[in-house]
Amino acid sequence: MPANELASNFDHLSLTTDAIAKLHNEYHVIIDEFLPSDFANRLLHDAEALYTKGYFTQHYFQFGGSLLKKPNVYELDLSGPTTLNDSEMGAWGDVLSDVGPMFVRKMDDLDRSSVTTTAVETAGEGGTGQVRRLSLDIISPPAIKLQINSGGGSFPWHYDNQPGPPNKRSLTCVVYLNPKWSDGDGGEIVLWPFLDKQIIIPPLHRRAVLFYSDCMLHRVLPSNERRVCFTMWCNGTHMNTKNDVALSKDQLQFTSYDEAQAFFASRPLQRVISRAVHSEEYLGSLLECLVVTGEKKNNNQIPKEEEDQLVKQHESSVMGITAKLRPLIEEFRRRKVRVVCNT
């Protein structure tokens, strides 16, 4: 694609200071018409061509000591080693070599300017003026993965940046390419801010969903129809420090549960306790994503022995967390139930 057309496509991306301010304040933002229509349609056409030619592979994920298959979910890692030539990559070559890196640089510029403005405004209103920057690594290009769900697959509750090195993800950007999506097709992404209401977001064509990789719990509901998207993960320069991954006695000196909730809601440390707080939801979504829904469900259940092992691993993890922080976990569970009941 000519350089001037690439610049035009990137300039059209709906990245504004207002959107970034919302991202800072709520740890997520939804941007519709994120891509120009012609460019999005070309990306969808080229994605389907790559799928037809067999370049996509089955998606697997790690849970405990098990490598698990997600039925009907296929992916193409555009950032990894590939045998694809420029002609086969089509418009995705432009995303990988130009649009992705430009997205990181633009987001970093907006992140810096928005944090400065928001901090001043917050301090002027009597607040602390503390706003958590993304602190993006503009030297490293984003990891980009293209995904096609052929119907029936889903994703369990998780964070895109799990505690501990070497994960450096700071920002997740999911972009949807589904011009025919309608209510009932499924495949919605669900964000769950800590002890707040769930946010269900349909995968509409040209829609982008941006969120902090290390403090936004999320999942994908089962798809009843074909669903196409690509994800850009942008690295940060100060990810998974000791204070982000390990709870200490000093950090747990709260004067009230309200203070404790506010503390975890704004910090990556929520990942340490999330599985215990949302135990039933984690397990239910995990088992759901391992079967094919619909007509083929009965023929695609995971073996009983494998299911029992997954349940055992999950319960062991939950018990380990709860044993150390029982009063806090039990109070947060009660608060979660109240939020769910009031939704």
C-alpha positions as a printed Julia matrix, in Angstrom:
343×3 Matrix{Float64}:
   0.0     0.0    0.0
   1.37    3.47  -0.82
   2.78    5.38   2.15
   0.34    8.25   1.72
  -2.63    5.83   1.82
  -1.22    4.19   4.96
  -0.95    7.58   6.6
  -4.51    8.36   5.58
  -5.76    5.1    7.09
  -3.9     5.75  10.32
  -4.99    9.37  10.55
  -8.57    8.15  10.29
  -8.21    5.96  13.4
 -10.53    7.41  16.01
  -7.9     8.08  18.63
  -8.74   11.25  20.54
  -7.74   12.82  23.82
 -11.28   12.24  25.1
 -11.03    8.52  24.33
  -7.67    8.23  26.06
  -8.95   10.16  29.08
 -11.8     7.65  29.36
  -9.28    4.82  29.07
  -7.27    6.29  31.95
 -10.33    6.82  34.14
 -12.22    3.57  33.46
  -9.39    1.31  32.22
 -11.27    0.66  28.97
 -12.76    2.53  26.05
 -14.94    1.5   23.08
 -14.19    3.21  19.76
 -16.61    2.7   16.88
 -15.61    3.23  13.24
 -12.03    2.74  14.35
 -10.92    1.77  10.85
 -11.87    3.27   7.48
 -14.55    1.11   5.88
 -12.59    0.24   2.72
  -9.51   -0.75   4.72
 -11.53   -2.88   7.16
 -13.27   -4.67   4.32
  -9.94   -5.36   2.64
  -8.57   -6.78   5.88
 -11.58   -9.08   6.22
 -11.23  -10.27   2.62
  -7.53  -11.03   3.09
  -8.16  -12.75   6.44
 -10.67  -15.12   4.85
  -8.21  -15.84   2.03
  -5.49  -16.75   4.52
  -7.93  -18.99   6.41
  -8.98  -20.75   3.22
  -5.34  -21.41   2.32
  -4.78  -23.12   5.67
  -2.51  -20.58   7.37
  -4.57  -20.47  10.56
  -3.88  -22.96  13.34
  -5.94  -24.35  16.2
  -5.91  -22.14  19.32
  -4.62  -23.69  22.56
  -4.22  -22.18  26.01
  -2.38  -23.11  29.17
  -4.2   -23.86  32.42
  -2.15  -25.21  35.28
  -0.12  -28.02  33.81
  -2.52  -28.65  30.92
  -2.45  -27.39  27.34
  -6.1   -27.1   26.34
  -7.79  -26.82  22.96
 -10.49  -24.24  22.28
 -12.9   -25.84  19.78
 -13.55  -23.83  16.61
 -11.12  -21.03  17.49
  -8.29  -20.53  14.98
  -5.51  -17.96  14.87
  -2.65  -16.58  12.87
   0.2   -14.95  14.77
   1.34  -12.14  12.49
   4.26  -11.27  14.79
   5.83  -14.71  14.83
   7.88  -16.59  12.24
   5.95  -16.99   9.02
   6.35  -18.43   5.54
   3.89  -15.91   4.11
   5.13  -13.63   1.37
   4.0   -10.01   0.88
   1.43  -10.99  -1.72
  -0.19  -13.55   0.58
  -0.16  -11.17   3.56
  -2.12   -8.58   1.59
  -3.36   -5.69   3.74
  -2.2    -7.51   6.9
   1.39   -6.79   5.88
   0.56   -3.1    6.19
  -0.96   -3.62   9.64
   2.14   -5.48  10.81
   4.82   -3.21   9.35
   3.19    0.22   9.54
  -0.2     0.6   11.2
   0.72   -1.39  14.33
   3.92    0.55  15.14
   2.23    3.86  14.3
  -0.65    2.94  16.63
   1.8     2.46  19.51
   3.5     5.81  18.88
   0.2     7.68  18.58
  -1.16    6.05  21.74
   2.01    6.96  23.61
   1.71   10.61  22.53
  -1.93   10.74  23.65
  -1.12    8.86  26.85
   1.51   11.42  27.83
  -0.57   14.48  27.01
  -3.79   13.09  28.5
  -2.14   12.09  31.77
  -0.69   15.59  32.19
  -4.06   17.23  31.55
  -6.07   14.78  33.66
  -3.61   14.97  36.57
  -3.87   18.76  36.66
  -7.67   18.64  36.51
  -7.87   15.99  39.24
  -5.51   17.89  41.52
  -7.53   21.05  40.95
 -10.66   19.24  42.11
  -9.02   18.28  45.37
  -7.87   14.85  44.21
  -4.4    13.36  44.33
  -3.62   14.08  40.71
  -2.46   10.47  40.3
  -3.28    8.95  36.92
  -1.76    5.64  35.85
   0.03    5.98  32.55
   0.3     3.16  30.05
   4.04    3.89  29.72
   4.22    2.2   26.33
   7.43    0.87  24.85
   7.54    2.73  21.52
  10.61    0.79  20.39
   8.84   -2.58  20.41
   6.13   -3.13  17.8
   2.85   -4.57  19.1
   2.24   -8.3   18.97
  -0.59   -8.82  16.5
  -2.77  -11.92  16.25
  -5.57  -12.55  13.79
  -8.4   -14.79  14.96
 -11.39  -16.52  13.39
 -14.04  -18.24  15.47
 -15.95  -20.54  13.16
 -18.88  -20.81  15.59
 -19.26  -22.42  19.01
 -16.05  -21.29  20.66
 -15.57  -18.94  23.62
 -12.9   -17.7   26.03
 -12.86  -18.0   29.84
 -12.36  -15.16  32.3
  -8.73  -14.01  32.25
  -6.29  -11.09  32.18
  -4.15  -10.55  29.1
  -1.18   -9.89  31.34
  -0.88  -12.6   33.98
   1.23  -11.76  37.04
   4.96  -12.09  36.65
   7.67  -11.69  34.01
   8.29  -11.94  31.12
   4.83  -10.6   30.23
   5.11   -6.89  29.38
   1.65   -6.24  27.96
   0.28   -2.85  28.97
  -2.51   -2.18  26.46
  -4.86   -4.53  24.6
  -6.66   -3.36  21.46
  -9.2    -5.74  19.91
 -10.57   -4.75  16.49
 -13.63   -6.52  15.03
 -14.32   -7.33  11.38
 -17.93   -8.57  11.36
 -20.12   -6.59   8.91
 -23.03   -9.03   9.2
 -23.11   -9.39  12.99
 -26.57   -9.09  14.59
 -28.16   -9.71  17.98
 -28.11  -13.41  18.8
 -24.88  -14.15  16.91
 -22.89  -14.2   20.15
 -19.16  -13.66  20.45
 -19.47  -10.56  22.63
 -16.48   -9.57  24.73
 -17.39   -9.01  28.38
 -15.3    -6.69  30.55
 -15.56   -6.95  34.32
 -14.06   -4.01  36.22
 -13.2    -5.06  39.75
 -16.4    -5.51  41.83
 -18.37   -3.46  39.31
 -20.99   -4.25  36.69
 -20.06   -6.39  33.71
 -19.88   -4.59  30.36
 -21.1    -6.67  27.41
 -19.77   -5.39  24.06
 -21.0    -6.73  20.7
 -18.22   -7.43  18.13
 -19.47   -4.9   15.58
 -17.63   -4.26  12.32
 -14.84   -1.66  12.65
 -15.27   -1.46  16.43
 -12.18   -1.37  18.65
 -12.12   -2.19  22.36
  -9.08   -0.92  24.26
  -8.27   -1.84  27.86
  -5.42   -2.15  30.33
  -3.95   -5.62  29.91
  -3.1    -6.1   33.59
  -6.23   -4.88  35.38
  -9.24   -5.66  33.2
 -10.78   -9.08  33.73
 -12.59  -10.19  30.59
 -13.96  -13.11  28.61
 -15.63  -13.85  25.25
 -19.12  -15.35  25.12
 -19.83  -18.36  22.87
 -20.19  -17.5   19.19
 -23.15  -18.81  17.27
 -21.85  -17.44  13.97
 -18.48  -16.77  12.4
 -16.53  -14.07  14.25
 -13.37  -12.34  13.01
 -11.08   -9.99  14.91
  -7.47   -9.05  15.39
  -5.71   -8.03  18.57
  -2.76   -5.72  19.14
  -0.91   -6.07  22.45
   1.34   -3.11  23.23
   4.2    -3.58  25.68
   4.89   -1.24  28.58
   8.21   -0.19  30.07
   7.34   -0.77  33.74
   5.2    -3.9   33.84
   4.91   -6.53  36.57
   7.1    -4.89  39.16
   7.24   -6.48  42.61
   4.42   -4.23  43.82
   2.26   -5.39  40.9
   2.53   -9.13  41.46
   3.05   -9.84  45.18
   0.85   -8.77  48.08
   2.66   -7.62  51.21
   1.48   -6.93  54.74
   2.17   -3.24  54.23
  -0.19   -3.15  51.24
  -2.97   -4.81  53.22
  -3.19   -2.17  55.95
  -6.72   -0.97  55.13
  -9.0     0.98  57.46
 -12.15   -0.27  55.72
 -13.32   -2.7   53.06
 -14.29    0.28  50.89
 -10.68    1.39  50.97
  -9.56   -2.14  50.13
 -11.93   -2.32  47.17
 -10.71    1.02  45.81
  -7.1    -0.15  46.19
  -7.55   -3.38  44.2
  -9.84   -1.81  41.59
  -7.06    0.49  40.39
  -4.09   -1.85  40.59
  -2.72   -4.94  38.81
  -2.6    -6.66  42.22
  -6.28   -7.53  41.72
  -5.0   -10.4   39.57
  -3.61  -12.1   42.7
  -7.06  -12.46  44.29
  -9.36  -12.43  41.25
  -9.74  -16.2   40.85
 -10.78  -16.57  44.49
 -13.25  -13.67  44.35
 -14.79  -14.95  41.1
 -14.31  -18.66  41.68
 -17.63  -19.89  40.25
 -17.43  -17.6   37.23
 -13.85  -18.63  36.4
 -14.64  -22.34  36.55
 -17.92  -22.09  34.66
 -16.39  -20.13  31.79
 -13.36  -22.43  31.67
 -15.49  -25.55  31.23
 -17.81  -23.75  28.79
 -14.96  -22.8   26.43
 -13.81  -26.42  26.13
 -17.02  -27.71  24.53
 -18.77  -26.88  21.3
 -22.19  -25.37  21.89
 -25.18  -26.12  19.7
 -25.96  -29.29  17.81
 -22.5   -30.84  18.25
 -22.24  -30.25  21.98
 -22.87  -33.85  23.06
 -20.13  -35.11  20.75
 -17.5   -32.65  21.92
 -17.53  -32.77  25.71
 -14.1   -32.99  27.27
 -13.33  -36.35  28.92
 -14.61  -36.67  32.49
 -11.11  -37.34  33.81
  -9.79  -34.16  32.19
 -12.69  -32.12  33.56
 -12.1   -33.5   37.06
  -8.43  -32.56  36.84
  -9.25  -29.0   35.75
 -11.73  -28.6   38.59
  -9.15  -29.91  41.06
  -6.5   -27.47  39.81
  -8.94  -24.57  39.98
 -10.13  -25.41  43.5
  -6.56  -25.84  44.72
  -5.66  -22.38  43.44
  -8.75  -20.81  45.02
  -8.13  -22.52  48.37
  -4.52  -21.35  48.43
  -5.55  -17.71  48.0
  -8.56  -17.87  50.33
  -6.61  -19.51  53.16
  -4.31  -16.47  53.36
  -6.94  -13.74  52.93
 -10.22  -15.31  54.01
 -12.0   -12.27  55.57
 -11.1   -10.06  52.59
 -12.06  -12.67  49.97
 -15.37  -13.46  51.66
 -16.29   -9.76  51.89
 -15.38   -9.19  48.24
 -17.48  -12.21  47.26
 -20.46  -10.72  49.08
 -19.93   -7.4   47.32
 -19.69   -9.16  43.97
 -23.01  -10.91  44.56
 -24.67   -7.62  45.44
 -23.43   -6.03  42.22
 -24.57   -8.99  40.12
 -28.02   -9.03  41.78
 -28.47   -5.3   41.15
 -27.53   -5.53  37.5
